[in-house]
């Protein structure tokens, strides 16, 4: 079982969220590879059984340009067996709060086995930890149930 977190971050908010989620997986004794999107080769995407994606939102509710190749890769392939989760940070000052998370969610819901979505306002705070734990818990539960589905 290969699990990855792929994230992007400019000012550090989404990086903190990705690190927190990564740490919570470790706490559950689940090995997860953590990558900034620039470090991740899309050639290896199909090797992963489960992927969590982390993104901030840019422009008017848009996906950051560096996440577009990843978005397009999921647009091209339908992989209903891969478990996914999408998380991100945004600023509710903007009309389309965490719009990039919504856009990934809509795509992953159709083309993958989307388990969970999480939006956090700017830098994660102590009160966000419970939601992050829930993200990890639901993600792991979905992996476990998908393993049962594919074990004949
Ligand atoms: C030019 C610009 C446009 C933004 N547009 C949005 C937006 O449409 N929706 C939103 O929720 N946040 C928006 N944000 C806020 C960022 O997504 C937010 O600050 C995020 O936490 C940054 O993540 P990072 O620290 O990981 O780079 C925008 C920020 C900037 C600078």
Coordinates of N, CA and C and ligand atoms in Angstrom, one line a residue:
X1 N 0.9 -1.2 0.0 CA 0.0 0.0 0.0 C 0.9 1.2 0.0
X2 N 0.8 2.0 -1.1 CA 1.6 3.2 -1.2 C 0.7 4.5 -1.0
X3 N 1.0 5.3 -0.1 CA 0.2 6.5 0.2 C 1.1 7.7 0.1
X4 N 0.6 8.8 -0.5 CA 1.3 10.0 -0.7 C 0.5 11.2 -0.4
X5 N 1.2 12.3 0.1 CA 0.6 13.6 0.3 C 1.4 14.5 -0.7
X6 N 0.6 15.2 -1.6 CA 1.3 16.1 -2.5 C 0.6 17.5 -2.3
X7 N 1.5 18.4 -2.0 CA 0.9 19.8 -1.6 C 1.7 20.9 -2.3
X8 N 1.1 22.0 -2.3 CA 1.8 23.3 -2.7 C 1.5 24.4 -1.7
X9 N 2.4 25.3 -1.6 CA 2.3 26.3 -0.6 C 3.2 27.5 -0.9
X10 N 2.8 28.7 -0.8 CA 3.7 29.8 -1.1 C 4.1 30.5 0.2
X11 N 3.1 30.9 1.0 CA 3.4 31.6 2.3 C 3.5 30.7 3.5
X12 N 3.3 29.3 3.3 CA 3.5 28.4 4.4 C 2.2 27.8 5.1
X13 N 1.1 28.4 4.8 CA -0.1 27.9 5.5 C -0.5 26.5 5.1
X14 N -0.5 26.2 3.8 CA -0.8 24.8 3.4 C 0.3 23.8 3.7
X15 N 1.5 24.3 3.8 CA 2.6 23.5 4.2 C 2.4 23.0 5.6
X16 N 2.1 24.0 6.5 CA 1.8 23.6 7.9 C 0.7 22.6 8.0
X17 N -0.4 22.8 7.2 CA -1.5 21.8 7.2 C -1.0 20.5 6.8
X18 N -0.2 20.4 5.7 CA 0.3 19.2 5.2 C 1.2 18.5 6.2
X19 N 2.0 19.2 6.9 CA 2.9 18.7 7.9 C 2.1 18.1 9.1
X20 N 1.0 18.8 9.4 CA 0.2 18.4 10.5 C -0.5 17.1 10.1
X21 N -1.1 17.0 8.9 CA -1.8 15.8 8.5 C -0.8 14.6 8.4
X22 N 0.4 14.9 7.9 CA 1.5 13.9 7.8 C 1.8 13.3 9.2
X23 N 1.9 14.2 10.1 CA 2.2 13.8 11.5 C 1.1 12.9 12.1
X24 N -0.1 13.3 11.7 CA -1.3 12.5 12.3 C -1.3 11.1 11.6
X25 N -0.9 11.0 10.4 CA -0.8 9.6 9.8 C 0.3 8.8 10.5
X26 N 1.4 9.5 10.8 CA 2.5 8.8 11.5 C 2.0 8.3 12.9
X27 N 1.2 9.2 13.5 CA 0.7 8.8 14.8 C -0.1 7.5 14.8
X28 N -0.7 7.3 13.6 CA -1.5 6.1 13.4 C -0.7 4.9 12.9
X29 N 0.6 5.1 12.9 CA 1.6 4.1 12.3 C 1.3 3.8 10.8
X30 N 0.9 4.9 10.1 CA 0.7 4.7 8.7 C 1.9 5.4 8.0
X31 N 2.6 4.7 7.1 CA 3.7 5.4 6.4 C 3.2 6.1 5.2
X32 N 3.5 7.4 5.1 CA 3.0 8.3 4.0 C 4.2 9.1 3.5
X33 N 4.3 9.1 2.2 CA 5.3 9.9 1.5 C 4.8 11.4 1.4
X34 N 5.6 12.3 1.8 CA 5.2 13.7 1.7 C 6.0 14.5 0.6
X35 N 5.3 15.1 -0.3 CA 6.0 15.8 -1.4 C 5.4 17.2 -1.6
X36 N 6.3 18.1 -1.9 CA 5.9 19.4 -2.5 C 5.6 19.0 -3.9
X37 N 4.6 19.7 -4.6 CA 4.2 19.2 -5.9 C 5.4 19.3 -6.9
X38 N 6.3 20.3 -6.7 CA 7.5 20.4 -7.6 C 8.4 19.2 -7.5
X39 N 8.4 18.5 -6.4 CA 9.3 17.3 -6.2 C 8.7 16.0 -6.7
X40 N 7.4 16.1 -7.0 CA 6.7 14.8 -7.3 C 6.6 14.6 -8.8
X41 N 7.1 13.5 -9.3 CA 7.0 13.2 -10.7 C 5.7 12.5 -11.1
X42 N 5.0 13.1 -12.0 CA 3.7 12.5 -12.4 C 3.8 11.1 -13.0
X43 N 5.0 10.7 -13.4 CA 5.2 9.4 -13.9 C 5.0 8.3 -12.8
X44 N 5.1 8.7 -11.6 CA 4.9 7.8 -10.5 C 3.5 7.8 -9.9
X45 N 2.6 8.6 -10.5 CA 1.2 8.8 -9.9 C 0.5 7.5 -9.8
X46 N 0.6 6.6 -10.8 CA -0.2 5.4 -10.9 C 0.3 4.3 -9.9
X47 N 1.5 4.6 -9.3 CA 2.0 3.6 -8.3 C 1.3 3.8 -6.9
X48 N 0.6 4.9 -6.8 CA 0.0 5.2 -5.4 C -1.4 4.6 -5.3
X49 N -1.7 4.0 -4.2 CA -3.0 3.5 -3.9 C -3.9 4.5 -3.2
X50 N -3.3 5.5 -2.6 CA -4.0 6.6 -1.9 C -3.2 7.9 -2.0
X51 N -3.9 9.0 -2.3 CA -3.2 10.2 -2.4 C -4.1 11.3 -1.7
X52 N -3.4 12.1 -0.9 CA -4.0 13.3 -0.3 C -3.4 14.5 -1.0
X53 N -4.2 15.4 -1.4 CA -3.7 16.6 -2.1 C -4.0 17.9 -1.3
X54 N -2.9 18.7 -1.2 CA -3.1 20.0 -0.4 C -2.8 21.2 -1.3
X55 N -3.7 22.1 -1.3 CA -3.6 23.3 -2.1 C -4.1 24.6 -1.5
X56 N -3.5 25.7 -1.8 CA -4.1 27.0 -1.4 C -4.9 27.4 -2.7
X57 N -5.6 28.5 -2.6 CA -6.4 29.0 -3.7 C -5.8 30.3 -4.2
X58 N -5.8 30.5 -5.5 CA -5.2 31.7 -6.1 C -6.3 32.4 -6.9
X59 N -5.9 33.6 -7.4 CA -6.8 34.4 -8.3 C -8.2 34.5 -7.7
X60 N -9.2 34.2 -8.5 CA -10.6 34.3 -8.1 C -11.1 32.8 -7.9
X61 N -10.7 32.2 -6.8 CA -11.1 30.8 -6.6 C -10.4 29.8 -7.4
X62 N -9.2 30.1 -7.9 CA -8.5 29.2 -8.8 C -7.5 28.3 -8.2
X63 N -7.2 27.2 -9.0 CA -6.1 26.3 -8.7 C -4.8 27.0 -9.0
X64 N -3.8 26.9 -8.1 CA -2.5 27.5 -8.4 C -1.9 26.9 -9.7
X65 N -1.1 27.6 -10.5 CA -0.6 27.1 -11.7 C 0.2 25.9 -11.6
X66 N 1.0 25.8 -10.4 CA 1.9 24.6 -10.3 C 1.1 23.3 -10.0
X67 N -0.2 23.5 -9.6 CA -1.0 22.3 -9.4 C -1.8 21.8 -10.7
X68 N -1.7 22.6 -11.7 CA -2.5 22.3 -12.9 C -2.1 20.9 -13.5
X69 N -0.8 20.6 -13.6 CA -0.4 19.3 -14.2 C -1.0 18.2 -13.4
X70 N -1.0 18.3 -12.1 CA -1.6 17.2 -11.3 C -3.1 17.1 -11.5
X71 N -3.8 18.3 -11.6 CA -5.2 18.3 -11.8 C -5.5 17.7 -13.2
X72 N -4.7 18.0 -14.2 CA -4.9 17.5 -15.5 C -4.7 16.0 -15.6
X73 N -3.7 15.5 -14.8 CA -3.4 14.1 -14.7 C -4.6 13.3 -14.2
X74 N -5.3 13.9 -13.2 CA -6.5 13.2 -12.7 C -7.7 13.4 -13.6
X75 N -7.6 14.4 -14.4 CA -8.7 14.6 -15.3 C -8.7 13.6 -16.4
X76 N -7.4 13.2 -16.8 CA -7.2 12.3 -17.9 C -7.5 10.9 -17.5
X77 N -7.3 10.5 -16.3 CA -7.5 9.1 -15.9 C -8.6 8.9 -14.9
X78 N -9.4 7.9 -15.2 CA -10.4 7.5 -14.2 C -9.8 6.4 -13.4
X79 N -9.5 6.6 -12.1 CA -9.0 5.6 -11.3 C -9.8 5.4 -10.0
X80 N -10.9 4.7 -10.2 CA -11.9 4.6 -9.1 C -11.3 3.8 -7.9
X81 N -10.2 3.1 -8.1 CA -9.6 2.3 -7.0 C -8.7 3.2 -6.1
X82 N -8.2 4.3 -6.6 CA -7.3 5.1 -5.8 C -8.1 6.0 -4.8
X83 N -7.8 5.8 -3.6 CA -8.5 6.6 -2.5 C -7.8 8.0 -2.5
X84 N -8.6 9.0 -2.5 CA -8.1 10.4 -2.4 C -8.7 11.2 -1.3
X85 N -8.0 12.3 -1.0 CA -8.5 13.3 0.0 C -8.0 14.6 -0.5
X86 N -8.8 15.7 -0.3 CA -8.3 17.0 -0.7 C -8.4 17.9 0.5
X87 N -7.3 18.6 0.7 CA -7.4 19.6 1.8 C -6.7 20.9 1.3
X88 N -7.0 22.0 2.0 CA -6.4 23.3 1.6 C -6.7 24.4 2.5
X89 N -5.9 25.4 2.3 CA -6.2 26.7 3.1 C -6.6 27.8 2.2
X90 N -7.4 28.7 2.7 CA -7.9 29.8 1.9 C -8.2 31.0 2.9
X91 N -8.8 32.0 2.3 CA -9.1 33.2 3.1 C -10.5 33.5 2.8
X92 N -11.4 33.5 3.8 CA -12.8 33.7 3.6 C -13.2 35.1 3.3
X93 N -12.1 36.0 3.2 CA -12.3 37.3 2.7 C -12.7 37.3 1.2
X94 N -12.2 36.3 0.5 CA -12.5 36.1 -0.9 C -13.8 35.5 -1.2
X95 N -14.5 35.9 -2.3 CA -15.8 35.4 -2.6 C -15.9 33.9 -2.7
X96 N -14.8 33.3 -3.3 CA -14.9 31.8 -3.5 C -13.8 31.2 -2.5
X97 N -14.3 31.0 -1.3 CA -13.4 30.5 -0.3 C -12.9 29.1 -0.6
X98 N -11.6 28.9 -0.6 CA -11.0 27.6 -0.9 C -11.5 27.0 -2.3
X99 N -11.6 27.9 -3.3 CA -12.1 27.5 -4.6 C -11.3 26.3 -5.2
X100 N -10.0 26.3 -5.0 CA -9.2 25.3 -5.5 C -9.5 23.9 -4.9
X101 N -9.9 23.9 -3.6 CA -10.3 22.7 -3.0 C -11.6 22.2 -3.6
X102 N -12.5 23.1 -3.9 CA -13.8 22.7 -4.5 C -13.6 22.1 -5.9
X103 N -12.7 22.7 -6.6 CA -12.4 22.3 -8.0 C -11.8 20.9 -8.0
X104 N -10.8 20.7 -7.1 CA -10.2 19.3 -7.0 C -11.3 18.3 -6.5
X105 N -12.1 18.7 -5.5 CA -13.1 17.8 -5.0 C -14.1 17.4 -6.0
X106 N -14.5 18.3 -6.9 CA -15.5 17.9 -7.9 C -14.9 16.9 -8.9
X107 N -13.6 17.1 -9.2 CA -12.9 16.2 -10.2 C -12.7 14.8 -9.5
X108 N -12.1 14.9 -8.3 CA -11.7 13.6 -7.6 C -13.0 12.8 -7.3
X109 N -14.1 13.4 -7.0 CA -15.4 12.7 -6.7 C -15.8 11.9 -7.9
X110 N -15.5 12.4 -9.1 CA -15.9 11.6 -10.3 C -14.9 10.6 -10.7
X111 N -13.6 11.0 -10.7 CA -12.6 10.1 -11.3 C -11.8 9.2 -10.3
X112 N -12.1 9.4 -9.0 CA -11.3 8.6 -8.0 C -12.3 8.2 -6.9
X113 N -11.8 7.5 -5.9 CA -12.6 7.1 -4.7 C -12.3 8.2 -3.6
X114 N -13.0 9.4 -3.8 CA -12.8 10.5 -2.8 C -13.3 10.2 -1.5
X115 N -12.4 10.3 -0.5 CA -12.9 9.9 0.9 C -13.2 11.2 1.7
X116 N -12.5 12.3 1.5 CA -12.7 13.4 2.5 C -12.1 14.7 1.9
X117 N -12.8 15.8 2.4 CA -12.4 17.2 2.0 C -12.2 18.0 3.2
X118 N -11.2 18.8 3.3 CA -11.0 19.7 4.4 C -10.5 21.1 4.0
X119 N -11.2 22.1 4.6 CA -10.8 23.5 4.3 C -10.4 24.2 5.6
X120 N -9.3 24.9 5.6 CA -8.8 25.6 6.8 C -8.6 27.0 6.5
X121 N -9.0 27.9 7.4 CA -8.8 29.3 7.2 C -7.4 29.7 7.5
X122 N -6.6 30.1 6.5 CA -5.2 30.6 6.6 C -4.4 29.5 7.4
X123 N -3.6 30.0 8.4 CA -2.7 29.1 9.1 C -3.5 28.2 10.1
X124 N -3.2 26.9 10.0 CA -3.9 26.0 11.0 C -3.7 26.4 12.4
X125 N -4.8 26.4 13.2 CA -4.8 26.7 14.6 C -5.1 25.5 15.4
X126 N -4.9 25.6 16.7 CA -5.2 24.5 17.6 C -6.6 23.9 17.4
X127 N -7.5 24.8 17.2 CA -8.9 24.4 17.0 C -9.1 23.6 15.7
X128 N -8.2 23.7 14.8 CA -8.3 22.9 13.6 C -7.8 21.5 13.7
X129 N -7.1 21.2 14.8 CA -6.5 19.8 14.9 C -7.6 18.7 14.8
X130 N -8.7 19.0 15.5 CA -9.8 17.9 15.5 C -10.3 17.6 14.1
X131 N -10.4 18.6 13.3 CA -10.8 18.4 11.9 C -9.8 17.6 11.1
X132 N -8.5 17.9 11.4 CA -7.4 17.2 10.7 C -7.4 15.8 11.1
X133 N -7.6 15.5 12.4 CA -7.7 14.1 12.9 C -8.8 13.4 12.2
X134 N -9.9 14.1 12.0 CA -11.1 13.5 11.3 C -10.7 13.2 9.9
X135 N -10.0 14.1 9.2 CA -9.6 13.9 7.8 C -8.8 12.6 7.7
X136 N -7.8 12.4 8.6 CA -6.9 11.3 8.6 C -7.7 10.0 8.9
X137 N -8.6 10.1 9.9 CA -9.4 9.0 10.3 C -10.3 8.5 9.1
X138 N -11.0 9.4 8.5 CA -11.9 9.0 7.4 C -11.1 8.5 6.2
X139 N -9.9 9.1 6.0 CA -9.0 8.6 4.9 C -8.6 7.2 5.1
X140 N -8.2 6.9 6.3 CA -7.7 5.5 6.7 C -8.9 4.5 6.6
X141 N -10.1 5.0 7.1 CA -11.2 4.1 7.0 C -11.6 3.7 5.6
X142 N -11.5 4.7 4.7 CA -11.8 4.5 3.3 C -10.8 3.5 2.7
X143 N -9.5 3.7 3.0 CA -8.5 2.7 2.5 C -8.8 1.3 3.0
X144 N -9.2 1.2 4.3 CA -9.5 -0.1 4.8 C -10.7 -0.8 4.1
X145 N -11.7 0.1 3.9 CA -12.9 -0.5 3.3 C -12.6 -0.8 1.8
X146 N -11.8 0.0 1.1 CA -11.5 -0.3 -0.3 C -10.6 -1.6 -0.4
X147 N -9.8 -1.9 0.7 CA -9.0 -3.1 0.7 C -9.9 -4.3 0.8
X148 N -11.0 -4.2 1.6 CA -11.9 -5.3 1.7 C -12.6 -5.5 0.4
X149 N -13.0 -4.4 -0.3 CA -13.7 -4.5 -1.6 C -12.9 -5.3 -2.6
X150 N -11.6 -5.1 -2.5 CA -10.7 -5.7 -3.6 C -10.0 -7.0 -3.1
X151 N -10.4 -7.5 -2.0 CA -9.8 -8.8 -1.5 C -10.9 -9.9 -1.7
X152 N -10.7 -10.7 -2.7 CA -11.8 -11.7 -2.9 C -11.3 -13.0 -2.3
Ligands
LIG1 C1 -3.7 37.1 -5.1 C2 -4.4 36.2 -4.1 C3 -5.6 35.6 -4.4 C4 -6.3 34.7 -3.5 N1 -7.5 34.2 -3.9 C5 -8.2 33.4 -3.0 C6 -9.5 32.9 -3.3 O1 -10.0 33.1 -4.3 N2 -10.1 32.2 -2.3 C7 -9.5 31.9 -1.1 O2 -10.1 31.2 -0.3 N3 -8.3 32.4 -0.8 C8 -7.6 33.1 -1.7 N4 -6.3 33.6 -1.4 C9 -5.8 33.3 0.0 C10 -4.8 32.2 0.0 O3 -5.3 31.0 -0.6 C11 -4.5 31.9 1.4 O4 -3.7 33.0 2.0 C12 -3.7 30.6 1.6 O5 -3.7 30.2 3.0 C13 -2.2 30.7 1.2 O6 -1.7 29.4 1.3 P1 -0.1 29.2 1.5 O7 0.4 30.0 2.7 O8 0.1 27.8 1.6 O9 0.6 29.8 0.3 C14 -5.7 34.5 -2.3 C15 -4.4 35.0 -2.0 C16 -3.8 35.9 -2.9 C17 -2.5 36.5 -2.5

